[in-house]
Amino acid sequence: MVSDSSAKRLTIYDLARLAETSPSTVSAVLNGTWQRRRISKKLANKILSIAQSEGYSANMQARALRRERSGIIGMVLPLYDNRYFSSIAQHFESEARRRGLFAIVACTNRDPAQEREAARMMLAYRVECLVSTGATDPDTISAMCDESGVASINLDLPGGKAPSIISNNREGAQKLTHAILDQLASQAPSDDTILFIGGRAEDHNTRERIAGFTQARTERGLTTSEADIIPCDYAADKAQVALEAYMRHRTTLPSAMFVNSTISLEGIVRWLQQGGYQLDDMIVGCFDWDPLAAAFHPHLIMARQNVGEMIDRVFGVMDTPSPDASLLIEVQPDIMGG
């Protein structure tokens, strides 16, 4: 480790010598263009690790300021108390840190006013890129970024004014529904009713999941009643109230449920417990992933969204910006359990 005084004088030539590579390669890694130069990820990690251990961060920050770059990237996030969104934040911060960037993450509680205020504050701190995750109004945030000359990317929910990286919701829901129907077929139920519950009717992901759900049933020769589709928001309390209202018109539980998020699943479990039922009294598929829930209910089928790949795609767009604001990248989720 070099001393503090010598660390301030460290140059890319010193880093190149320590990493046993060329100064131009070091420069490409430090300014984030290494992928375009076809530099290996292994070498990039080595250079970043050496830069960090040798105290080069102060030099990087000074250079960023001289170039009017802050070295800061931002993300707005709807919730922290959900494994999917907390995993997104963790992967985002980890990848930013690996690249020598500082990540700011703000929770906005699915409130468009909070989203705008968080975006305004991040732009004031001169973020280099702002990622809108699950935003209720991503296009407004993108417009704010455009006015400030800042790149923006949509994650989880798409927008029309910036590139978007999302799960393949329709195909994922289709596969999840087929997995539910396969289990139903093996148990010879008295009816084929599957209740779709949770999510917001106005958001893209829920619409696509309903389409995938309906398509899978159609492929099995089954019709789907509008009464069996209840996009009641994501909140656990709202899912509980919606299920209670639904059951007023039934004498028995539906044979299966497609639950649109683990947050909604909390409300479903609460209603079942209060009614003296158990979760394993029916087949349940959930478009979300929580290993604890899967461990307690081994027959629970879950769609696990591929957070790692989604974050890799986000940084890929940062590295090679697309001129196409309508770019939509869909990442396939995995079906777990069953």
CSV table of C-alpha atoms in Angstrom, one decimal:
chain,number,residue,atom,x,y,z
A,1,MET,CA,0.0,0.0,0.0
A,2,VAL,CA,1.4,3.4,-0.9
A,3,SER,CA,1.4,6.3,1.5
A,4,ASP,CA,-1.3,9.0,1.4
A,5,SER,CA,1.0,11.5,-0.1
A,6,SER,CA,2.2,9.2,-2.8
A,7,ALA,CA,-1.4,8.0,-3.5
A,8,LYS,CA,-2.3,11.6,-4.5
A,9,ARG,CA,0.5,11.5,-7.2
A,10,LEU,CA,-0.5,8.1,-8.5
A,11,THR,CA,-1.0,8.1,-12.3
A,12,ILE,CA,-2.5,5.7,-14.8
A,13,TYR,CA,1.1,4.8,-15.7
A,14,ASP,CA,1.7,3.6,-12.2
A,15,LEU,CA,-1.5,1.6,-12.3
A,16,ALA,CA,-0.5,0.2,-15.7
A,17,ARG,CA,2.8,-1.0,-14.3
A,18,LEU,CA,1.1,-2.6,-11.3
A,19,ALA,CA,-1.5,-4.3,-13.4
A,20,GLU,CA,1.1,-5.3,-16.0
A,21,THR,CA,-0.9,-3.7,-18.9
A,22,SER,CA,-0.9,-0.6,-21.0
A,23,PRO,CA,-1.9,2.9,-19.8
A,24,SER,CA,-4.6,3.1,-22.5
A,25,THR,CA,-6.1,-0.1,-21.1
A,26,VAL,CA,-6.1,1.4,-17.6
A,27,SER,CA,-7.7,4.6,-18.9
A,28,ALA,CA,-10.4,2.6,-20.7
A,29,VAL,CA,-11.3,0.7,-17.5
A,30,LEU,CA,-11.3,3.8,-15.4
A,31,ASN,CA,-13.6,5.8,-17.7
A,32,GLY,CA,-16.0,2.9,-18.2
A,33,THR,CA,-15.3,2.2,-21.9
A,34,TRP,CA,-13.4,-1.1,-21.4
A,35,GLN,CA,-16.2,-3.3,-22.9
A,36,ARG,CA,-16.1,-1.3,-26.2
A,37,ARG,CA,-12.4,-1.9,-26.3
A,38,ARG,CA,-13.0,-5.7,-25.8
A,39,ILE,CA,-11.0,-5.7,-22.6
A,40,SER,CA,-11.7,-8.8,-20.5
A,41,LYS,CA,-13.8,-8.5,-17.4
A,42,LYS,CA,-11.1,-10.3,-15.4
A,43,LEU,CA,-8.5,-7.6,-16.4
A,44,ALA,CA,-11.0,-4.8,-15.7
A,45,ASN,CA,-11.7,-6.2,-12.2
A,46,LYS,CA,-7.9,-6.5,-11.6
A,47,ILE,CA,-7.3,-2.9,-12.6
A,48,LEU,CA,-10.2,-1.5,-10.5
A,49,SER,CA,-9.1,-3.6,-7.5
A,50,ILE,CA,-5.5,-2.2,-7.8
A,51,ALA,CA,-6.8,1.3,-8.2
A,52,GLN,CA,-8.9,1.0,-5.1
A,53,SER,CA,-6.2,-0.7,-3.0
A,54,GLU,CA,-3.6,2.0,-4.0
A,55,GLY,CA,-5.8,4.9,-3.1
A,56,TYR,CA,-6.5,6.1,-6.6
A,57,SER,CA,-10.1,7.1,-5.9
A,58,ALA,CA,-9.1,10.6,-5.0
A,59,ASN,CA,-7.5,11.0,-8.4
A,60,MET,CA,-10.5,9.5,-10.1
A,61,GLN,CA,-12.8,12.0,-8.4
A,62,ALA,CA,-10.6,15.0,-9.3
A,63,ARG,CA,-10.5,13.9,-12.9
A,64,ALA,CA,-14.3,13.4,-12.9
A,65,LEU,CA,-14.8,17.0,-11.7
A,66,ARG,CA,-12.4,18.4,-14.3
A,67,ARG,CA,-14.4,16.6,-16.9
A,68,GLU,CA,-17.7,17.7,-15.3
A,69,ARG,CA,-18.4,14.1,-14.3
A,70,SER,CA,-19.5,13.3,-10.8
A,71,GLY,CA,-18.8,9.5,-10.6
A,72,ILE,CA,-22.3,9.2,-9.1
A,73,ILE,CA,-25.2,7.2,-10.5
A,74,GLY,CA,-28.7,7.1,-9.0
A,75,MET,CA,-31.7,4.8,-8.7
A,76,VAL,CA,-35.3,5.4,-7.6
A,77,LEU,CA,-36.8,2.3,-6.1
A,78,PRO,CA,-40.5,1.7,-5.1
A,79,LEU,CA,-39.9,-0.4,-2.0
A,80,TYR,CA,-37.1,-1.8,0.2
A,81,ASP,CA,-39.2,-4.4,2.1
A,82,ASN,CA,-39.4,-6.8,-0.8
A,83,ARG,CA,-36.7,-9.3,-1.7
A,84,TYR,CA,-36.9,-8.5,-5.4
A,85,PHE,CA,-36.4,-4.8,-5.0
A,86,SER,CA,-33.8,-5.0,-2.2
A,87,SER,CA,-31.9,-7.5,-4.4
A,88,ILE,CA,-32.0,-5.0,-7.3
A,89,ALA,CA,-30.6,-2.2,-5.0
A,90,GLN,CA,-27.9,-4.6,-3.7
A,91,HIS,CA,-26.8,-5.7,-7.2
A,92,PHE,CA,-26.9,-2.1,-8.5
A,93,GLU,CA,-24.7,-0.8,-5.6
A,94,SER,CA,-22.3,-3.7,-5.9
A,95,GLU,CA,-21.7,-3.2,-9.6
A,96,ALA,CA,-21.4,0.5,-9.2
A,97,ARG,CA,-18.8,0.1,-6.5
A,98,ARG,CA,-16.9,-2.4,-8.7
A,99,ARG,CA,-16.7,0.2,-11.4
A,100,GLY,CA,-15.5,2.9,-9.0
A,101,LEU,CA,-18.8,4.7,-9.1
A,102,PHE,CA,-20.9,5.9,-6.1
A,103,ALA,CA,-24.6,4.8,-6.1
A,104,ILE,CA,-27.5,6.7,-4.5
A,105,VAL,CA,-30.7,4.8,-4.1
A,106,ALA,CA,-33.9,6.4,-2.9
A,107,CYS,CA,-37.2,4.6,-2.0
A,108,THR,CA,-40.2,6.4,-3.3
A,109,ASN,CA,-43.1,4.2,-2.1
A,110,ARG,CA,-44.8,4.1,-5.5
A,111,ASP,CA,-45.6,7.8,-5.1
A,112,PRO,CA,-45.1,9.8,-8.3
A,113,ALA,CA,-44.5,13.0,-6.3
A,114,GLN,CA,-41.7,11.3,-4.3
A,115,GLU,CA,-40.3,9.9,-7.6
A,116,ARG,CA,-40.0,13.4,-9.0
A,117,GLU,CA,-38.5,14.9,-5.9
A,118,ALA,CA,-35.9,12.1,-5.6
A,119,ALA,CA,-35.0,12.6,-9.3
A,120,ARG,CA,-34.7,16.4,-8.8
A,121,MET,CA,-32.3,15.9,-5.8
A,122,MET,CA,-30.2,13.4,-7.7
A,123,LEU,CA,-29.9,15.6,-10.7
A,124,ALA,CA,-28.8,18.4,-8.4
A,125,TYR,CA,-26.0,16.1,-7.3
A,126,ARG,CA,-25.1,15.7,-10.9
A,127,VAL,CA,-25.6,12.0,-11.3
A,128,GLU,CA,-24.3,10.6,-14.5
A,129,CYS,CA,-27.2,8.3,-15.0
A,130,LEU,CA,-30.5,7.8,-13.3
A,131,VAL,CA,-32.3,4.4,-13.2
A,132,SER,CA,-36.0,4.4,-12.6
A,133,THR,CA,-37.0,1.1,-11.1
A,134,GLY,CA,-40.7,0.2,-11.0
A,135,ALA,CA,-41.5,3.9,-11.4
A,136,THR,CA,-45.2,4.9,-11.7
A,137,ASP,CA,-44.3,7.7,-14.1
A,138,PRO,CA,-40.9,6.9,-15.7
A,139,ASP,CA,-41.4,9.2,-18.7
A,140,THR,CA,-41.6,12.3,-16.5
A,141,ILE,CA,-38.3,11.3,-14.9
A,142,SER,CA,-36.7,10.7,-18.3
A,143,ALA,CA,-37.9,14.1,-19.4
A,144,MET,CA,-36.3,15.7,-16.3
A,145,CYS,CA,-33.1,13.9,-17.1
A,146,ASP,CA,-33.2,15.0,-20.7
A,147,GLU,CA,-33.5,18.6,-19.7
A,148,SER,CA,-30.4,18.2,-17.5
A,149,GLY,CA,-28.4,16.3,-20.1
A,150,VAL,CA,-28.4,13.2,-18.0
A,151,ALA,CA,-28.9,9.6,-19.3
A,152,SER,CA,-31.8,7.7,-17.9
A,153,ILE,CA,-32.8,4.0,-18.0
A,154,ASN,CA,-36.0,2.3,-16.9
A,155,LEU,CA,-35.8,-1.0,-15.0
A,156,ASP,CA,-38.6,-3.4,-14.1
A,157,LEU,CA,-41.4,-1.2,-15.6
A,158,PRO,CA,-40.9,0.2,-19.2
A,159,GLY,CA,-41.2,3.8,-20.4
A,160,GLY,CA,-41.3,5.4,-23.8
A,161,LYS,CA,-38.6,8.0,-23.4
A,162,ALA,CA,-35.6,5.9,-22.3
A,163,PRO,CA,-34.3,2.4,-22.8
A,164,SER,CA,-36.0,-0.2,-20.6
A,165,ILE,CA,-34.9,-3.5,-19.1
A,166,ILE,CA,-37.7,-5.6,-17.7
A,167,SER,CA,-38.6,-9.2,-17.1
A,168,ASN,CA,-40.4,-11.1,-19.8
A,169,ASN,CA,-43.6,-10.9,-17.9
A,170,ARG,CA,-46.0,-12.4,-20.5
A,171,GLU,CA,-43.8,-15.5,-21.2
A,172,GLY,CA,-43.0,-15.9,-17.5
A,173,ALA,CA,-46.6,-15.8,-16.5
A,174,GLN,CA,-47.5,-18.2,-19.3
A,175,LYS,CA,-44.9,-20.7,-18.0
A,176,LEU,CA,-46.0,-20.2,-14.4
A,177,THR,CA,-49.6,-20.8,-15.3
A,178,HIS,CA,-48.7,-24.0,-17.2
A,179,ALA,CA,-46.8,-25.2,-14.1
A,180,ILE,CA,-49.9,-24.5,-12.0
A,181,LEU,CA,-52.2,-26.3,-14.5
A,182,ASP,CA,-49.8,-29.3,-14.6
A,183,GLN,CA,-50.1,-29.6,-10.8
A,184,LEU,CA,-53.9,-29.3,-11.0
A,185,ALA,CA,-54.1,-32.0,-13.6
A,186,SER,CA,-52.1,-34.4,-11.3
A,187,GLN,CA,-54.6,-33.8,-8.5
A,188,ALA,CA,-57.9,-34.1,-10.5
A,189,PRO,CA,-59.6,-31.1,-9.0
A,190,SER,CA,-63.4,-30.7,-8.9
A,191,ASP,CA,-63.0,-27.5,-11.1
A,192,ASP,CA,-60.3,-25.7,-13.0
A,193,THR,CA,-60.7,-22.3,-11.4
A,194,ILE,CA,-57.5,-20.3,-10.9
A,195,LEU,CA,-57.8,-17.0,-9.3
A,196,PHE,CA,-55.3,-14.3,-10.6
A,197,ILE,CA,-54.9,-11.8,-7.8
A,198,GLY,CA,-52.6,-8.8,-7.1
A,199,GLY,CA,-50.9,-6.1,-9.1
A,200,ARG,CA,-52.1,-2.9,-10.8
A,201,ALA,CA,-54.4,-3.1,-13.8
A,202,GLU,CA,-52.8,0.1,-15.2
A,203,ASP,CA,-49.2,-1.0,-15.1
A,204,HIS,CA,-47.4,-2.8,-18.0
A,205,ASN,CA,-46.2,-5.8,-16.0
A,206,THR,CA,-49.6,-6.8,-14.6
A,207,ARG,CA,-51.3,-6.4,-18.0
A,208,GLU,CA,-48.6,-8.7,-19.6
A,209,ARG,CA,-48.9,-11.2,-16.8
A,210,ILE,CA,-52.7,-11.3,-17.2
A,211,ALA,CA,-52.2,-11.8,-20.9
A,212,GLY,CA,-49.7,-14.7,-20.3
A,213,PHE,CA,-52.1,-16.2,-17.7
A,214,THR,CA,-55.0,-16.1,-20.1
A,215,GLN,CA,-53.0,-17.4,-23.0
A,216,ALA,CA,-51.8,-20.4,-21.1
A,217,ARG,CA,-55.3,-21.3,-20.1
A,218,THR,CA,-56.5,-20.9,-23.7
A,219,GLU,CA,-53.7,-23.2,-24.9
A,220,ARG,CA,-55.2,-25.9,-22.5
A,221,GLY,CA,-58.7,-25.3,-23.9
A,222,LEU,CA,-59.9,-23.4,-20.9
A,223,THR,CA,-61.8,-20.1,-20.8
A,224,THR,CA,-61.0,-17.4,-18.2
A,225,SER,CA,-63.7,-15.5,-16.4
A,226,GLU,CA,-63.2,-11.8,-15.7
A,227,ALA,CA,-64.4,-12.4,-12.2
A,228,ASP,CA,-61.3,-14.6,-11.6
A,229,ILE,CA,-58.9,-11.8,-12.4
A,230,ILE,CA,-58.4,-9.3,-9.6
A,231,PRO,CA,-55.6,-6.8,-10.0
A,232,CYS,CA,-56.2,-5.2,-6.6
A,233,ASP,CA,-52.8,-3.4,-6.2
A,234,TYR,CA,-49.7,-5.0,-4.6
A,235,ALA,CA,-50.3,-4.1,-0.9
A,236,ALA,CA,-50.9,-7.1,1.3
A,237,ASP,CA,-53.9,-5.5,3.0
A,238,LYS,CA,-55.6,-4.9,-0.4
A,239,ALA,CA,-55.0,-8.5,-1.5
A,240,GLN,CA,-56.6,-9.7,1.8
A,241,VAL,CA,-59.7,-7.5,1.3
A,242,ALA,CA,-60.0,-8.5,-2.3
A,243,LEU,CA,-59.8,-12.2,-1.5
A,244,GLU,CA,-62.4,-11.8,1.2
A,245,ALA,CA,-64.8,-10.1,-1.2
A,246,TYR,CA,-64.2,-12.8,-3.9
A,247,MET,CA,-65.0,-15.6,-1.4
A,248,ARG,CA,-68.4,-14.1,-0.6
A,249,HIS,CA,-69.6,-15.5,-3.9
A,250,ARG,CA,-68.0,-18.9,-3.5
A,251,THR,CA,-68.6,-21.8,-1.1
A,252,THR,CA,-65.2,-23.4,-1.6
A,253,LEU,CA,-61.7,-22.1,-2.2
A,254,PRO,CA,-60.5,-21.9,-5.9
A,255,SER,CA,-58.5,-24.9,-6.9
A,256,ALA,CA,-55.4,-22.7,-7.4
A,257,MET,CA,-54.2,-19.1,-7.3
A,258,PHE,CA,-51.8,-17.0,-9.4
A,259,VAL,CA,-50.5,-14.4,-6.9
A,260,ASN,CA,-48.9,-11.4,-8.5
A,261,SER,CA,-46.0,-10.7,-6.0
A,262,THR,CA,-44.9,-11.9,-2.6
A,263,ILE,CA,-46.3,-8.7,-1.1
A,264,SER,CA,-49.8,-9.8,-2.2
A,265,LEU,CA,-49.0,-13.3,-1.0
A,266,GLU,CA,-48.7,-12.0,2.5
A,267,GLY,CA,-52.3,-10.8,2.4
A,268,ILE,CA,-53.5,-14.1,0.9
A,269,VAL,CA,-51.7,-16.1,3.7
A,270,ARG,CA,-53.2,-13.9,6.4
A,271,TRP,CA,-56.8,-14.3,5.0
A,272,LEU,CA,-56.3,-18.1,4.8
A,273,GLN,CA,-55.0,-18.4,8.3
A,274,GLN,CA,-57.8,-16.3,9.7
A,275,GLY,CA,-60.3,-18.5,7.9
A,276,GLY,CA,-58.7,-21.7,9.3
A,277,TYR,CA,-57.2,-22.7,6.0
A,278,GLN,CA,-53.6,-23.5,5.1
A,279,LEU,CA,-51.6,-22.4,2.1
A,280,ASP,CA,-51.2,-26.0,1.0
A,281,ASP,CA,-55.0,-26.4,0.8
A,282,MET,CA,-54.6,-25.2,-2.8
A,283,ILE,CA,-52.0,-24.9,-5.5
A,284,VAL,CA,-50.3,-21.5,-5.5
A,285,GLY,CA,-48.1,-19.9,-8.0
A,286,CYS,CA,-46.4,-16.6,-7.3
A,287,PHE,CA,-44.8,-14.2,-9.8
A,288,ASP,CA,-42.0,-13.3,-7.4
A,289,TRP,CA,-39.4,-15.2,-5.5
A,290,ASP,CA,-38.6,-15.6,-1.8
A,291,PRO,CA,-36.6,-18.6,-0.7
A,292,LEU,CA,-38.0,-18.5,2.8
A,293,ALA,CA,-41.6,-18.8,1.4
A,294,ALA,CA,-40.5,-21.6,-0.9
A,295,ALA,CA,-38.9,-23.5,2.1
A,296,PHE,CA,-42.0,-23.3,4.2
A,297,HIS,CA,-44.3,-24.3,1.4
A,298,PRO,CA,-42.5,-26.8,-0.8
A,299,HIS,CA,-45.3,-27.0,-3.3
A,300,LEU,CA,-45.3,-23.3,-3.9
A,301,ILE,CA,-44.4,-22.5,-7.6
A,302,MET,CA,-42.5,-19.2,-8.0
A,303,ALA,CA,-41.2,-17.1,-10.9
A,304,ARG,CA,-37.8,-15.8,-9.9
A,305,GLN,CA,-36.9,-12.7,-11.9
A,306,ASN,CA,-33.2,-12.7,-13.0
A,307,VAL,CA,-32.0,-9.7,-11.1
A,308,GLY,CA,-28.3,-10.3,-11.9
A,309,GLU,CA,-28.8,-10.3,-15.6
A,310,MET,CA,-31.1,-7.3,-15.5
A,311,ILE,CA,-28.5,-5.2,-13.7
A,312,ASP,CA,-25.8,-6.4,-16.1
A,313,ARG,CA,-28.0,-5.2,-19.0
A,314,VAL,CA,-28.6,-1.8,-17.2
A,315,PHE,CA,-24.8,-1.3,-17.0
A,316,GLY,CA,-24.4,-2.5,-20.6
A,317,VAL,CA,-26.8,0.3,-21.7
A,318,MET,CA,-24.8,2.7,-19.6
A,319,ASP,CA,-21.6,1.6,-21.3
A,320,THR,CA,-23.0,1.7,-24.8
A,321,PRO,CA,-25.9,4.2,-24.8
A,322,SER,CA,-28.7,3.4,-27.3
A,323,PRO,CA,-30.0,6.2,-29.5
A,324,ASP,CA,-33.4,4.3,-29.5
A,325,ALA,CA,-35.4,5.6,-26.5
A,326,SER,CA,-38.0,2.8,-27.2
A,327,LEU,CA,-35.4,0.0,-26.8
A,328,LEU,CA,-36.9,-2.8,-24.7
A,329,ILE,CA,-34.8,-5.6,-23.3
A,330,GLU,CA,-36.7,-8.5,-21.8
A,331,VAL,CA,-35.0,-10.9,-19.5
A,332,GLN,CA,-36.5,-14.4,-19.0
A,333,PRO,CA,-37.5,-15.3,-15.4
A,334,ASP,CA,-37.0,-18.8,-14.0
A,335,ILE,CA,-39.8,-21.0,-12.8
A,336,MET,CA,-38.9,-22.5,-9.4
A,337,GLY,CA,-40.6,-25.3,-7.5
A,338,GLY,CA,-43.7,-27.2,-8.3
